[in-house]
Coordinates of C-alpha atoms in Angstrom, one line a residue:
X1 CA -44.8 -1.4 -3.8
X2 CA -43.4 -4.4 -5.7
X3 CA -40.3 -4.5 -3.5
X4 CA -42.4 -4.4 -0.3
X5 CA -44.6 -7.2 -1.6
X6 CA -41.5 -9.3 -2.4
X7 CA -40.2 -8.7 1.1
X8 CA -43.5 -9.7 2.7
X9 CA -43.5 -12.9 0.6
X10 CA -40.0 -13.7 1.7
X11 CA -40.9 -13.0 5.3
X12 CA -43.8 -15.4 5.2
X13 CA -41.5 -18.1 3.8
X14 CA -38.9 -17.5 6.5
X15 CA -41.6 -17.8 9.2
X16 CA -42.9 -21.0 7.6
X17 CA -39.4 -22.4 7.5
X18 CA -38.9 -21.7 11.1
X19 CA -42.2 -23.2 12.1
X20 CA -41.6 -26.3 9.9
X21 CA -38.2 -26.9 11.5
X22 CA -39.8 -26.7 14.9
X23 CA -42.4 -29.3 13.9
X24 CA -39.6 -31.6 12.6
X25 CA -37.7 -31.2 15.9
X26 CA -40.8 -32.1 17.9
X27 CA -41.7 -35.4 16.2
X28 CA -40.1 -38.8 15.8
X29 CA -42.7 -40.0 13.3
X30 CA -40.9 -40.7 10.0
X31 CA -44.0 -40.0 7.9
X32 CA -44.5 -36.6 9.5
X33 CA -40.8 -35.8 9.1
X34 CA -41.0 -36.7 5.5
X35 CA -44.0 -34.5 4.9
X36 CA -42.4 -31.6 6.8
X37 CA -39.2 -31.9 4.8
X38 CA -41.2 -31.7 1.6
X39 CA -42.9 -28.6 2.9
X40 CA -39.5 -27.2 3.8
X41 CA -38.2 -27.8 0.3
X42 CA -41.2 -25.9 -1.1
X43 CA -40.6 -23.0 1.3
X44 CA -37.0 -22.8 0.4
X45 CA -37.9 -22.8 -3.3
X46 CA -40.4 -20.0 -2.8
X47 CA -37.9 -18.0 -0.7
X48 CA -35.2 -18.4 -3.3
X49 CA -37.6 -17.0 -5.9
X50 CA -38.5 -14.0 -3.8
X51 CA -34.9 -13.3 -3.0
X52 CA -34.0 -13.6 -6.7
X53 CA -36.6 -11.0 -7.6
X54 CA -35.5 -8.7 -4.9
X55 CA -31.9 -8.9 -6.0
X56 CA -33.0 -8.3 -9.6
X57 CA -34.3 -4.9 -8.4
X58 CA -30.8 -4.2 -7.1
X59 CA -31.5 -4.7 -3.4
X60 CA -29.5 -7.0 -1.2
X61 CA -31.7 -9.4 0.7
X62 CA -31.0 -9.8 4.4
X63 CA -32.8 -12.5 6.4
X64 CA -35.7 -11.1 8.4
X65 CA -36.5 -14.0 10.7
X66 CA -33.9 -16.7 10.1
X67 CA -30.2 -16.1 10.7
X68 CA -28.2 -15.3 7.5
X69 CA -26.6 -18.7 8.0
X70 CA -30.0 -20.4 8.0
X71 CA -31.0 -18.4 5.0
X72 CA -28.3 -19.8 2.7
X73 CA -31.1 -21.9 1.0
X74 CA -28.9 -24.8 0.5
X75 CA -30.5 -28.2 0.3

Protein backbone atom coordinates (compact mmCIF):
# COMPACT_ATOMS: atom_id res chain seq x y z
CA UNK A 1 0.00 0.00 0.00
CA UNK A 2 1.00 3.65 -0.23
CA UNK A 3 1.33 3.86 3.55
CA UNK A 4 3.55 0.77 3.68
CA UNK A 5 5.77 2.22 0.96
CA UNK A 6 6.12 5.50 2.85
CA UNK A 7 7.09 3.62 6.02
CA UNK A 8 9.71 1.63 4.08
CA UNK A 9 11.14 4.85 2.65
CA UNK A 10 11.29 6.35 6.13
CA UNK A 11 12.94 3.21 7.48
CA UNK A 12 15.64 3.35 4.81
CA UNK A 13 16.38 6.98 5.65
CA UNK A 14 16.58 6.22 9.37
CA UNK A 15 19.03 3.37 8.74
CA UNK A 16 21.07 5.65 6.47
CA UNK A 17 21.14 8.35 9.16
CA UNK A 18 22.32 5.86 11.79
CA UNK A 19 25.04 4.56 9.46
CA UNK A 20 26.17 8.05 8.44
CA UNK A 21 26.43 9.10 12.09
CA UNK A 22 28.57 6.05 12.81
CA UNK A 23 30.84 7.00 9.90
CA UNK A 24 31.14 10.56 11.23
CA UNK A 25 32.02 9.23 14.67
CA UNK A 26 34.72 6.98 13.25
CA UNK A 27 36.72 9.56 11.31
CA UNK A 28 38.77 12.63 12.07
CA UNK A 29 39.15 13.70 8.42
CA UNK A 30 37.41 17.03 7.96
CA UNK A 31 36.67 16.42 4.28
CA UNK A 32 34.94 13.12 5.05
CA UNK A 33 33.00 14.65 7.93
CA UNK A 34 31.82 17.42 5.60
CA UNK A 35 30.69 14.89 2.99
CA UNK A 36 28.93 12.78 5.61
CA UNK A 37 27.20 15.83 7.06
CA UNK A 38 25.90 16.70 3.59
CA UNK A 39 24.59 13.15 3.20
CA UNK A 40 22.98 13.41 6.65
CA UNK A 41 21.22 16.62 5.65
CA UNK A 42 19.84 14.89 2.56
CA UNK A 43 18.61 11.91 4.56
CA UNK A 44 16.94 14.24 7.07
CA UNK A 45 15.17 16.03 4.22
CA UNK A 46 14.02 12.75 2.74
CA UNK A 47 12.81 11.46 6.10
CA UNK A 48 10.99 14.72 6.73
CA UNK A 49 9.21 14.30 3.39
CA UNK A 50 8.20 10.70 4.13
CA UNK A 51 6.95 11.62 7.60
CA UNK A 52 4.97 14.53 6.19
CA UNK A 53 3.22 12.26 3.70
CA UNK A 54 2.52 9.65 6.38
CA UNK A 55 0.99 12.27 8.63
CA UNK A 56 -1.10 13.64 5.76
CA UNK A 57 -2.68 10.18 5.66
CA UNK A 58 -3.68 10.65 9.29
CA UNK A 59 -1.09 8.32 10.79
CA UNK A 60 1.34 9.36 13.51
CA UNK A 61 4.93 8.50 12.63
CA UNK A 62 7.01 6.79 15.29
CA UNK A 63 10.73 6.28 14.74
CA UNK A 64 11.56 2.77 13.58
CA UNK A 65 15.34 2.67 14.10
CA UNK A 66 16.30 6.00 15.63
CA UNK A 67 15.08 7.08 19.02
CA UNK A 68 12.22 9.55 18.93
CA UNK A 69 14.66 12.16 20.25
CA UNK A 70 17.05 11.47 17.33
CA UNK A 71 14.11 11.59 14.97
CA UNK A 72 13.22 15.23 15.67
CA UNK A 73 14.78 16.12 12.29
CA UNK A 74 16.17 19.39 13.57
CA UNK A 75 19.22 20.70 11.83
